[in-house]
Coordinates of C-alpha atoms in Angstrom, one line a residue:
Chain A
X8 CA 17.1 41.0 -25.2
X9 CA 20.8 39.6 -25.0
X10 CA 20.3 39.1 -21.4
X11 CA 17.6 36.9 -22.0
X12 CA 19.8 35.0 -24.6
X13 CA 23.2 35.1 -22.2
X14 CA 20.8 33.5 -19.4
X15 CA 19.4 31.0 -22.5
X16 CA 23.3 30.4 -23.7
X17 CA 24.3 29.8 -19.8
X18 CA 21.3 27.5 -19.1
X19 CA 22.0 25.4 -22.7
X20 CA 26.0 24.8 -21.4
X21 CA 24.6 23.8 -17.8
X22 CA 21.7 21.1 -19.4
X23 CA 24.4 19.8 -22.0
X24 CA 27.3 19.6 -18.8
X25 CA 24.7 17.9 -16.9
X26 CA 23.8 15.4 -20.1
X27 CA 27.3 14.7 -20.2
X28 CA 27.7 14.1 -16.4
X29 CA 24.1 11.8 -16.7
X30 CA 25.8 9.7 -19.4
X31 CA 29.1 9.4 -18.0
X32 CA 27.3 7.7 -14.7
X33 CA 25.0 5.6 -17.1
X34 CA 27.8 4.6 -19.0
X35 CA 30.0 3.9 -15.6
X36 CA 26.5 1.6 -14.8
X37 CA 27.1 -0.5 -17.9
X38 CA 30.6 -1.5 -16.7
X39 CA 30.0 -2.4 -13.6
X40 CA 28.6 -5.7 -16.2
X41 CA 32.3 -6.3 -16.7
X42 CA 33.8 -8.2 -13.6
X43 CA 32.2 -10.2 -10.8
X44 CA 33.2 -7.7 -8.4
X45 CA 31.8 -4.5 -10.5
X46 CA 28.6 -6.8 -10.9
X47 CA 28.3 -7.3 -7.1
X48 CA 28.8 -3.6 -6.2
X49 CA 25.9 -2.7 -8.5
X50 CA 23.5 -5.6 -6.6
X51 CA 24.6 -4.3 -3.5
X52 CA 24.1 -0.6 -4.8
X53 CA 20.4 -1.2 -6.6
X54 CA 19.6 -2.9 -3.3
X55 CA 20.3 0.2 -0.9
X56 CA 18.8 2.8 -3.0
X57 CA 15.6 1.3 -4.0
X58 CA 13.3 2.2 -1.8
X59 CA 14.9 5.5 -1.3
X60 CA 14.0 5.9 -5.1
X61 CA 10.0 4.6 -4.1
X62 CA 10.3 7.1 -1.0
X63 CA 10.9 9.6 -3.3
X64 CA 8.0 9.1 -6.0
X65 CA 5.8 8.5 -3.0
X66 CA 6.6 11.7 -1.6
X67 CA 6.1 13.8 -5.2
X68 CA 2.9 12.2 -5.7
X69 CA 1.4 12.0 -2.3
X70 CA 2.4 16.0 -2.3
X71 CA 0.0 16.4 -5.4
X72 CA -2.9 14.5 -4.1
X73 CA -2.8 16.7 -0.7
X74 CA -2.6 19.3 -2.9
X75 CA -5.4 18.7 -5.4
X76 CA -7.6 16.2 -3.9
X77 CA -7.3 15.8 -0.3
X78 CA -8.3 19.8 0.6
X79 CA -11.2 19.3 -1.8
X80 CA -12.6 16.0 -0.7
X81 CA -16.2 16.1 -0.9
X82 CA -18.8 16.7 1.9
X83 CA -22.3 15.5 0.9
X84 CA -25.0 18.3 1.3
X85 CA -26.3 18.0 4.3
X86 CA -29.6 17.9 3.1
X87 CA -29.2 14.9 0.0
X88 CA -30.2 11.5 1.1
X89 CA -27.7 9.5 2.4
X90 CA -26.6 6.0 1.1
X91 CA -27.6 2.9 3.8
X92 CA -25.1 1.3 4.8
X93 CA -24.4 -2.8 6.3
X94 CA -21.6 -3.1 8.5
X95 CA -20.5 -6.3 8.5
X96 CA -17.7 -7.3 11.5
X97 CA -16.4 -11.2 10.9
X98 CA -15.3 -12.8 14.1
X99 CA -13.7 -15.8 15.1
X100 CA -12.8 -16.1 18.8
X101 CA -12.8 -12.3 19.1
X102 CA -13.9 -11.9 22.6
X103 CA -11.3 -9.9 23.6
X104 CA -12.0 -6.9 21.1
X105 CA -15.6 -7.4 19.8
X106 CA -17.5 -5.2 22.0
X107 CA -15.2 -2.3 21.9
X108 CA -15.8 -2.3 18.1
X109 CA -19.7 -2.5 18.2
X110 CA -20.0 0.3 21.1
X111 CA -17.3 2.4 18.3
X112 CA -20.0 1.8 16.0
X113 CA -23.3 2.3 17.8
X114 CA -21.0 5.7 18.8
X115 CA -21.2 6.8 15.2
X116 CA -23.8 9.1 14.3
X117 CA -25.6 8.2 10.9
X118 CA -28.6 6.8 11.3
X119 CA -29.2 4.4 7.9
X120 CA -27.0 1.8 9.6
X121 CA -27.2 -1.7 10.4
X122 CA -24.4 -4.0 11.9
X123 CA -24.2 -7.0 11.4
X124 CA -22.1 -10.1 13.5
X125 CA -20.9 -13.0 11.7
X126 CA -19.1 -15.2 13.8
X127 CA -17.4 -17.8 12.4
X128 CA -18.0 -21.0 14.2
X129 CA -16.9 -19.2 17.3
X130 CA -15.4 -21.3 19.9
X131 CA -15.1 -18.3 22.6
X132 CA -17.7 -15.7 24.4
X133 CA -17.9 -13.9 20.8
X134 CA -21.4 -14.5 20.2
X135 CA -22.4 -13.8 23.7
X136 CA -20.9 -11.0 23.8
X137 CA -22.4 -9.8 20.5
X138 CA -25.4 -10.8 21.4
X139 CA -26.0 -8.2 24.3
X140 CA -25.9 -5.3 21.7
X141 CA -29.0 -7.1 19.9
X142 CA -31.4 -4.8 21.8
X143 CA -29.7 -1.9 20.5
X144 CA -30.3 -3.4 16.8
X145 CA -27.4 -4.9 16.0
X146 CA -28.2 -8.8 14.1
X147 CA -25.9 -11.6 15.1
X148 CA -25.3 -14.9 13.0
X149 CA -23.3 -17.8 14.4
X150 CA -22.3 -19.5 11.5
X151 CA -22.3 -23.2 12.2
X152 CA -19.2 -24.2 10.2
X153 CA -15.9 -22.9 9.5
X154 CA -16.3 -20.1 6.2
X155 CA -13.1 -18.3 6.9
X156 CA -13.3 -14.8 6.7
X157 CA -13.9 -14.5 3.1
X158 CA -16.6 -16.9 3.2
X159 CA -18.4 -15.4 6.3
X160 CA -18.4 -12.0 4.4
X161 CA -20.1 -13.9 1.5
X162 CA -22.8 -15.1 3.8
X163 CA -23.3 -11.6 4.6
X164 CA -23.2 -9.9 1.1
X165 CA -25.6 -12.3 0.1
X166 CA -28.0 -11.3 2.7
X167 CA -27.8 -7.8 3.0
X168 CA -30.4 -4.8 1.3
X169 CA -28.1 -1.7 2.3
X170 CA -26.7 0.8 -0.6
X171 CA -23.1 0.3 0.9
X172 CA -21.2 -2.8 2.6
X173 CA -18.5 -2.5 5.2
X174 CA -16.3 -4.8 6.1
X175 CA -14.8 -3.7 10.1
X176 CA -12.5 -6.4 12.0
X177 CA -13.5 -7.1 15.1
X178 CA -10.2 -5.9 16.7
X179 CA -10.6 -2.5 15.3
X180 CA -12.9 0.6 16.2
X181 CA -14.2 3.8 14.6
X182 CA -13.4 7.1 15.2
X183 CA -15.4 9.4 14.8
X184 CA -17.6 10.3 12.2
X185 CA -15.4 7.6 10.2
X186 CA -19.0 6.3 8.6
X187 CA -20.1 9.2 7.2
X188 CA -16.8 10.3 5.8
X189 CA -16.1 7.2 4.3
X190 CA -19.4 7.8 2.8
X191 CA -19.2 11.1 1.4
X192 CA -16.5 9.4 -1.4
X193 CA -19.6 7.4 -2.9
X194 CA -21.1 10.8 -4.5
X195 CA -18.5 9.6 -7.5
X196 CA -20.4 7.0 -9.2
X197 CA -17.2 5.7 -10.7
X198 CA -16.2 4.5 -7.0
X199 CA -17.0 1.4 -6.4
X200 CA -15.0 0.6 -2.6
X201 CA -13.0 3.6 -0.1
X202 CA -10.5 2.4 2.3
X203 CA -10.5 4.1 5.5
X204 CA -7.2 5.0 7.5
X205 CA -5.4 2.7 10.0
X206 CA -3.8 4.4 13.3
X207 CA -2.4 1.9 16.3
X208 CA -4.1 2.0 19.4
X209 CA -1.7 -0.6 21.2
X210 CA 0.8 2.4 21.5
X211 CA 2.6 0.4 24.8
X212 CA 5.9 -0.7 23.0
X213 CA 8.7 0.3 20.8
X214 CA 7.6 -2.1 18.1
X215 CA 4.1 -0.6 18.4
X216 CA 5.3 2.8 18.0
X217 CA 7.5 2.0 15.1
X218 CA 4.3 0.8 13.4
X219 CA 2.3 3.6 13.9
X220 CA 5.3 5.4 12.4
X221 CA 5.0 3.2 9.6
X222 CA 1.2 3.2 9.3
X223 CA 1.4 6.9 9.0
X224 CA 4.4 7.8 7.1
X225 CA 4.5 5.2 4.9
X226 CA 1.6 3.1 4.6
X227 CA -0.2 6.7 4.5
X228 CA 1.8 7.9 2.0
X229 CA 1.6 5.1 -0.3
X230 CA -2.1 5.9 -0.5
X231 CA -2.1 9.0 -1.2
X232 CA 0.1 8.4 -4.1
X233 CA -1.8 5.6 -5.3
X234 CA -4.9 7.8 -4.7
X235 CA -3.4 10.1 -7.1
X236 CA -2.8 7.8 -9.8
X237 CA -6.7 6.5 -10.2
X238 CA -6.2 3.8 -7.6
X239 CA -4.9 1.6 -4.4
X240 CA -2.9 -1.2 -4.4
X241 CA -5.5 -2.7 -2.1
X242 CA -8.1 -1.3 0.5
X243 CA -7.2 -2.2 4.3
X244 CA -8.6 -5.3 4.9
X245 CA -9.5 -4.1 8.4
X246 CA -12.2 -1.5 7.7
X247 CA -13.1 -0.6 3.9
X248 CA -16.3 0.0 2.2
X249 CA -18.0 -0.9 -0.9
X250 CA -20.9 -0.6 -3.0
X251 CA -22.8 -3.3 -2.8
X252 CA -24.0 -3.9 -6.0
X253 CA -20.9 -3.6 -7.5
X254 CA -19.4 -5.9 -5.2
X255 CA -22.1 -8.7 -6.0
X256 CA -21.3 -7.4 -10.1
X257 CA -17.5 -8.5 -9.4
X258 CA -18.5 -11.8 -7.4
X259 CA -17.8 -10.7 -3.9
X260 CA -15.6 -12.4 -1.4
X261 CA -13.9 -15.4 -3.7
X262 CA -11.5 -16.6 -1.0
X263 CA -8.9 -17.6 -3.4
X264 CA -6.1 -15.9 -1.5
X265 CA -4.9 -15.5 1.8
X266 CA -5.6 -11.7 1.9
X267 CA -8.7 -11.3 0.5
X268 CA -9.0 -7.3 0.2
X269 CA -5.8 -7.3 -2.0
X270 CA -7.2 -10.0 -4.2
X271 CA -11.0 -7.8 -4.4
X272 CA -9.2 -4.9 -4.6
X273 CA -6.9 -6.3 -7.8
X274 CA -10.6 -7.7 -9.0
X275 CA -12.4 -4.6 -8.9
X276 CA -10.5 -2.0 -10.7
X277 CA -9.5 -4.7 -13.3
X278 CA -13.2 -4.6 -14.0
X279 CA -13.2 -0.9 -14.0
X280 CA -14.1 0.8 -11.1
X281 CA -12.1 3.0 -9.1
X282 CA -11.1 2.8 -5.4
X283 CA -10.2 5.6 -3.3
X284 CA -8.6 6.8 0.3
X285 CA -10.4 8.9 3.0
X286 CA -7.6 10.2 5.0
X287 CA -10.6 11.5 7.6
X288 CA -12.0 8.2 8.7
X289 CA -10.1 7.0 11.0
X290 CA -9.6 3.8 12.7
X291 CA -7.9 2.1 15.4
X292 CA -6.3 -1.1 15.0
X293 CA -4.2 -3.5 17.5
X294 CA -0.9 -3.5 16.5
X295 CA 1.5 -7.0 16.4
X296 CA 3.4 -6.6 19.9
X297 CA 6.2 -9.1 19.1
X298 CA 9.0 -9.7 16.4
X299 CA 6.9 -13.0 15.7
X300 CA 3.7 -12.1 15.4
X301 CA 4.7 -9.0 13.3
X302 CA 6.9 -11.4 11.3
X303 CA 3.9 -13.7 10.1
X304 CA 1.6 -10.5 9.5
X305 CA 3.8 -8.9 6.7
X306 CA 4.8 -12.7 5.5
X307 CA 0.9 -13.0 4.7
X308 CA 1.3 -9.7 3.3
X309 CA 3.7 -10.4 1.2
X310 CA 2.1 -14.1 0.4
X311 CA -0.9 -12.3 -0.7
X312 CA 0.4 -9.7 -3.0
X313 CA 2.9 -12.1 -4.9
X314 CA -0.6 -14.5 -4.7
X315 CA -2.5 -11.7 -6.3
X316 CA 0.0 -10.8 -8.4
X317 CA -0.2 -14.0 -10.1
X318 CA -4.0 -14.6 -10.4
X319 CA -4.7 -10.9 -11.5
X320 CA -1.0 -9.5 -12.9
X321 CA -1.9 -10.1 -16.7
X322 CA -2.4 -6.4 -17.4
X323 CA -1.9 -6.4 -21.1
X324 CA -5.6 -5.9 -22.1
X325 CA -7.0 -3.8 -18.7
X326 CA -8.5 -0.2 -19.7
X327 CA -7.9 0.8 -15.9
X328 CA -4.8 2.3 -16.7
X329 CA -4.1 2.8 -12.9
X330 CA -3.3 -0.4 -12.2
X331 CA 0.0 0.2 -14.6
X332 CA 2.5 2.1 -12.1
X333 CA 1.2 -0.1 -8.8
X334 CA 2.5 -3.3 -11.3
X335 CA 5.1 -1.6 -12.1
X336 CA 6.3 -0.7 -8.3
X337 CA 5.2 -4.3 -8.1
X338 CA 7.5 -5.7 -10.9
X339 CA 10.1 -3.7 -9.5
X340 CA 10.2 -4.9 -6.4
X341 CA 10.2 -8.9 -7.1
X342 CA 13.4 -7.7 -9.5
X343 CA 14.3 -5.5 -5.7
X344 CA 14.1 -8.7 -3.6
X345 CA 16.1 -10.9 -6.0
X346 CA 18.6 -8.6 -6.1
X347 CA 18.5 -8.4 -2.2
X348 CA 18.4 -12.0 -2.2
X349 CA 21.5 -12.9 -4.1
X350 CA 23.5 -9.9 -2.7
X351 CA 23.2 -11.1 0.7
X352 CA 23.7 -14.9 -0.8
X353 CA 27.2 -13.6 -2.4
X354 CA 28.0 -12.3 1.5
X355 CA 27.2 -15.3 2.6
X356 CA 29.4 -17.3 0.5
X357 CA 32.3 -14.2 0.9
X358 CA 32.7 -15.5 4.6
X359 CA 32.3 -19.0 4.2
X360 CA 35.0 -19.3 0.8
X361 CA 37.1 -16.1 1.2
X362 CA 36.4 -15.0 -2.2
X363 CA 36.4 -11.5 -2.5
X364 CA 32.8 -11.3 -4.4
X365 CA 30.2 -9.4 -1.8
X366 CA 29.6 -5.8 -2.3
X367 CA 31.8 -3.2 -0.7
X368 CA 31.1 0.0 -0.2
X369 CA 34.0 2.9 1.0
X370 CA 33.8 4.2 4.5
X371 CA 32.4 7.9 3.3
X372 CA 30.0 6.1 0.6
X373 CA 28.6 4.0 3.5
X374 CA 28.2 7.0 5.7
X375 CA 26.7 9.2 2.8
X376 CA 24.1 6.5 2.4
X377 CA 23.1 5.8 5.9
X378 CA 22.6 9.9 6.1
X379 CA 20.6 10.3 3.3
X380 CA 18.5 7.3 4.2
X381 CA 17.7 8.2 7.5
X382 CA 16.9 11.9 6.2
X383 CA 14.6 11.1 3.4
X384 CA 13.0 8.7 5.8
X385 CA 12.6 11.6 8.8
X386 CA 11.2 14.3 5.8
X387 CA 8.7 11.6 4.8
X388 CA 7.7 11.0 7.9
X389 CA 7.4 14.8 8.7
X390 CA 5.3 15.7 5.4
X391 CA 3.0 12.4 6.4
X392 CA 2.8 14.1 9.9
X393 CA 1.6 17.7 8.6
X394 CA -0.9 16.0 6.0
X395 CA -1.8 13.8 9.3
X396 CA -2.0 16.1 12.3
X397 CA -5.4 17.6 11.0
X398 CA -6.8 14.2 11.6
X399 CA -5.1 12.8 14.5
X400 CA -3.4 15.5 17.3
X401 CA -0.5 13.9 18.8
X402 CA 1.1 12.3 15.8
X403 CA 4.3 13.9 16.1
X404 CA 4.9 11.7 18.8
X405 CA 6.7 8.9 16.7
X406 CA 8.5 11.0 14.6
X407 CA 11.5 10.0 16.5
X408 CA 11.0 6.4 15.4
X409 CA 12.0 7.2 12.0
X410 CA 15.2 7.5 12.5
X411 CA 15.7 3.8 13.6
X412 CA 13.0 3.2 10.7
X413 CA 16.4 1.6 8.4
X414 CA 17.2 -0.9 11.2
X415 CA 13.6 -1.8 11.4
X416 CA 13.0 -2.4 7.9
X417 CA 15.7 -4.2 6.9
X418 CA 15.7 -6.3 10.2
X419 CA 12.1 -7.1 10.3
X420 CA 9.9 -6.1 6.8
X421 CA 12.6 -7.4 4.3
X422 CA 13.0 -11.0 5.9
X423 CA 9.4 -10.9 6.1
X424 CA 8.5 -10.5 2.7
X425 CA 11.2 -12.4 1.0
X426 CA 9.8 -15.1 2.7
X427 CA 5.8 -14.4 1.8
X428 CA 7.1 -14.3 -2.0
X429 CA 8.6 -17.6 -1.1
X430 CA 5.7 -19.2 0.4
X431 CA 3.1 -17.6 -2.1
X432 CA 5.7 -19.3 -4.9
X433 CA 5.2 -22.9 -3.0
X434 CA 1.0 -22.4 -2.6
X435 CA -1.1 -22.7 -5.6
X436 CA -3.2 -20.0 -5.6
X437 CA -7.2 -20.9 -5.6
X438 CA -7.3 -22.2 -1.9
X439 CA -9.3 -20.7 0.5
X440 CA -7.9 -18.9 3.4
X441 CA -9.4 -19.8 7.1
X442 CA -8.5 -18.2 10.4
X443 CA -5.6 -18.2 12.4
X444 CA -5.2 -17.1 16.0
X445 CA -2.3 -14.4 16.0
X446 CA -1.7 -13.2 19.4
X447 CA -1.3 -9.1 18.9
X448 CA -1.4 -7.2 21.8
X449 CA -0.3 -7.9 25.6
X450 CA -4.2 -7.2 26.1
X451 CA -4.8 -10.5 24.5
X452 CA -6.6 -9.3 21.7
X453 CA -7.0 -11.8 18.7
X454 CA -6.8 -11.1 15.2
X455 CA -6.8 -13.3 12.4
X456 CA -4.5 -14.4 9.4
X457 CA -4.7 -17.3 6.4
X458 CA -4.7 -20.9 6.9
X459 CA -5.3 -23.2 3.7
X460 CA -8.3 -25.2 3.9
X461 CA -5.6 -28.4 3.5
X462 CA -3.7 -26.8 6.8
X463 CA -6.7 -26.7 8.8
X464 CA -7.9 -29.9 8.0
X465 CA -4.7 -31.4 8.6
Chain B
X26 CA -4.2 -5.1 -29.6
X27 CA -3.9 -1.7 -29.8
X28 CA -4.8 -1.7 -26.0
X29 CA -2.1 -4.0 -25.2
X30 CA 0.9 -1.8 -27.2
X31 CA -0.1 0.8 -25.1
X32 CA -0.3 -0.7 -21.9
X33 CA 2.9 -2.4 -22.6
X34 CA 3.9 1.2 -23.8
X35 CA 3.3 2.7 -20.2
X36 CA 4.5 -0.1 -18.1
X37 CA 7.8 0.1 -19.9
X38 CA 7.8 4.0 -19.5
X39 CA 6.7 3.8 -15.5
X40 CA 10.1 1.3 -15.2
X41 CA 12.0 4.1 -17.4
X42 CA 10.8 6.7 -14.7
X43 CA 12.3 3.9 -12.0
X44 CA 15.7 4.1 -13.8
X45 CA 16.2 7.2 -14.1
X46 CA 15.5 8.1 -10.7
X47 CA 17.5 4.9 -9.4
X48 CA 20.9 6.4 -11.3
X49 CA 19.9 9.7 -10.2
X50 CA 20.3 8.4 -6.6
X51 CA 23.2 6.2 -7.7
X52 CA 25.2 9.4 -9.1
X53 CA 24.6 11.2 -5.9
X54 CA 24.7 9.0 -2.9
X55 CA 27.0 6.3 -4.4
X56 CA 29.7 8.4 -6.8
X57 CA 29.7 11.3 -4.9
X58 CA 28.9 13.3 -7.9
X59 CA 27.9 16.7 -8.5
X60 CA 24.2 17.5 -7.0
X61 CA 22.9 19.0 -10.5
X62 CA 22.5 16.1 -12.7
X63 CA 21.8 13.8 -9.9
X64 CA 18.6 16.0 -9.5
X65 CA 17.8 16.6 -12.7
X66 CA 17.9 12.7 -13.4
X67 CA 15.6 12.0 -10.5
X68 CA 13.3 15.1 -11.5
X69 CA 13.3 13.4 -15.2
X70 CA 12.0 10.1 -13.7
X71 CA 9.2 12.0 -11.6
X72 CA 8.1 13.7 -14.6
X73 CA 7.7 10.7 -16.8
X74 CA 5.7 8.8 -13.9
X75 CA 3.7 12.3 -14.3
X76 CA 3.1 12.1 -17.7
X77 CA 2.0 8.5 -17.9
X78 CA -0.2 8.8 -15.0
X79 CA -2.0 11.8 -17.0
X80 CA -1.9 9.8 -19.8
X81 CA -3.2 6.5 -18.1
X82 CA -5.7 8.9 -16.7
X83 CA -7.0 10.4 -19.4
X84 CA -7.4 6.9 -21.1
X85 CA -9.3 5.4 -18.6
X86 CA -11.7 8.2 -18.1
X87 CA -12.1 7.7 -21.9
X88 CA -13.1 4.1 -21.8
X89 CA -15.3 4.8 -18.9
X90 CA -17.2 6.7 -20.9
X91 CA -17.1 4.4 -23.9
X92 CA -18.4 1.9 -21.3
X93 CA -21.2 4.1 -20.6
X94 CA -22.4 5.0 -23.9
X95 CA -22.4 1.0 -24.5
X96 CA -24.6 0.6 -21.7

């Protein structure tokens, strides 16, 4: 019995020297408030260690949800009935990748399926080429006028009779069995759309690479967190699927922002309904092949979330609790970029005045950060790869990317979406969002981003 | 009302979690200080996301089925 109290009495001394090491650092925290200089070191420091603090709650809770959900996702009994399902692919001058994602789909084996073409006003060989699989049951629309892709999918939703409604770009394909597994998630009546996941096809650069690195151990990771907590900050806009009637309950496609599926997404689980992840259906997408194109994806990114965040962000009365921590990463991050923002601004003005204002860090402290950066990044990216490698062999592959992953993301993602909250700030949201050719792969495959309806016309 | 002191109550506690595991990081990467509290300040800020997500979770499952009894 007094070994158990020594080992009680040893434990207390090492909780309370911890305490007093905990408040000594908070305390330290408070007066860095005290100078300009102290006050700059702690932008400079909150900026660094940010997203190494996300990488780490991604990592706890996207451990959990492998752990207690994903080994126990649900297979439907091979003998209950399965749900219909439309599968709806907007196009607008997709020529170069339509037919590759309708001969993905007509791969698939589950026969209650229909797919469906909308080309939007289609200046290209789209509908011709669409139009060759009609024989093989697939219905094409040419859409007279511009909708934009929010409003072509409304066209569709309006029409269709199928139990389920997916939504496939027409520069990305199915693997296989992707239908039915994105399926099997419906057996919860509480779901109401399941998101598929993304993996780059276009694997014939560096940047490419990097972003099937990032697709996988980060973008895959984040959904499997937000998985675990009830929800997803938004389905991919490239393949997800929904029930249709309680997409019609929620009003559809409103095309009120320029990335429509973070906007339904936000709509849909503020109403109630959950949304959930199927790591086994896979698709391929094309990624961006240049620093500009890439650039002008994740600004739209970043335009939409900021967009969404302000049509759909008053939270106070919601009883879908999950939305709560995706806010608050949210919240955090807009405080994140600020912080970026003016640290980088007090740089700026450190080499144009002189003024010693700009964050410093020592030699070592620099060193210590840049290593435990670059290893938390390489051990998420190895936990998304064993969690991954079931799905897709090969994956290892761009682990080596990771450890340039730093460079890339402070080079290319953080410019990117300082700027999206910027533009999102100047837009009133409410406009529709039209196409926009963005030029993604050397193959010339098209894929689309928003345009206001004022841009367009202009 | 009651709905939105609780909501407020968990977004303030999932920003709580953010803190704590932001000085955790600070005390270890930027102060060079020793690994225990560091952890334990980062493992504190884990567990509180935990424990509102549990929470958060239970209370939506609860209202779902308040939903459905309505119905």
């Amino acid at each position: 019995m007094s070994w158990l109290l020594s080992i009680a009495a040893s434990l207390g001394d090492w909780f309370s020297q911890c305490a007093v090491e905990w408040r000594d650092a908070a305390a330290d925290e408070l007066l860095h408030f005290r100078t300009v200089q102290g006050f700059s070191e702690w932008l400079g420091e909150f900026a660094l260690l940010f997203p190494l603090g996300m990488s780490v709650i991604w990592m706890f809770f996207g451990l959990l949800y492998v752990m207690r959900r994903e080994r126990r996702l649900p297979w439907r009994d091979a003998a209950a009935e399965e749900p219909s399902i439309a599968v709806v692919i907007p196009a607008r001058n997709e020529e170069a990748g339509i037919a590759a994602s309708i001969e993905s789909l007509l791969a698939q084996d589950y026969p209650r399926m229909r797919i469906y073409v909308m080309s939007d006003n289609s200046l290209d060989a789209t509908v011709e080429i669409a139009r060759r699989y009609e024989s093989r049951g697939v219905c094409v629309h040419d859409l007279q006028t511009r909708h934009g892709k929010a409003g072509a999918l409304q066209v569709a939703l309006d029409a269709v009779r199928e139990d389920l409604f997916m939504v496939l770009d027409a520069d990305t394909t199915c693997g296989a069995n992707a239908i039915r597994a994105l399926t099997q998630q419906f057996v919860d009546p509480h779901v109401g759309g399941v998101t598929g996941s993304p993996h780059v096809e276009n694997l014939d650069s560096n940047l490419a690479r990097m972003q099937a690195m990032e697709y996988m151990g980060i973008i895959g990771l984040i959904k499997r967190a937000d998985s675990f907590w009830g929800g997803l900050f938004t389905v991919s806009g490239a393949a997800a699927c929904f029930r249709t009637k309680t997409l019609r309950e929620v009003g559809g496609w409103s095309g009120v922002s320029v990335t429509e599926d973070i906007e339904l997404s936000w709509r849909m689980q503020k109403a109630g309904y959950e949304l959930a992840y199927e790591p086994r259906a896979l698709f391929g997408i094309q990624a961006p092949t240049s620093i500009g194109a890439l650039h002008r994806q994740r600004r739209r990114w970043a335009q939409g979330m900021w967009e969404v965040l302000r049509l759909h962000g008053e939270l106070h009365e919601t009883r879908n609790s999950s939305l709560l921590p995706m806010a608050a990463q949210a919240i955090a991050s807009a405080g994140w970029m600020a912080i970026t923002l003016a640290s980088a601004l007090l740089w700026i003005i450190q080499l144009t005045t002189g003024l010693d204002i700009a964050p410093a860090f020592e030699p070592m402290t620099a060193l210590r950060l840049l290593g435990i950066a670059t290893t938390l990044f390489v051990l998420q990216t190895v936990l998304a790869c064993l969690w991954e490698s079931d799905y897709r062999p090969g994956c290892w592959r761009v682990v080596p990317y990771a450890v340039l992953f730093p460079l890339y993301y402070w080079c290319v993602i953080v410019p990117s979406f300082i700027m999206g909250a910027f533009a999102a700030t100047a837009s009133a949201p409410g406009r529709h969002a039209l196409w926009e050719r963005t030029a993604r792969s050397k193959k010339g495959s098209i894929a689309h981003s928003g345009r206001s309806l004022s841009e367009a016309a202009g | 009302m009651i709905q939105t002191l609780i909501n407020a109550l968990l977004g303030l506690g999932y920003i709580a979690g953010l803190i704590l595991v932001w000085i955790g990081l600070e005390m270890f990467v930027i102060d060079g200080r020793r690994f225990a509290p560091s952890f334990l300040s980062i493992v504190a800020g884990v567990g509180l996301w935990a424990l509102l997500v549990a929470t958060g979770k239970a209370l939506h499952r609860q209202a779902i089925r308040r939903m459905e009894a309505q119905r």
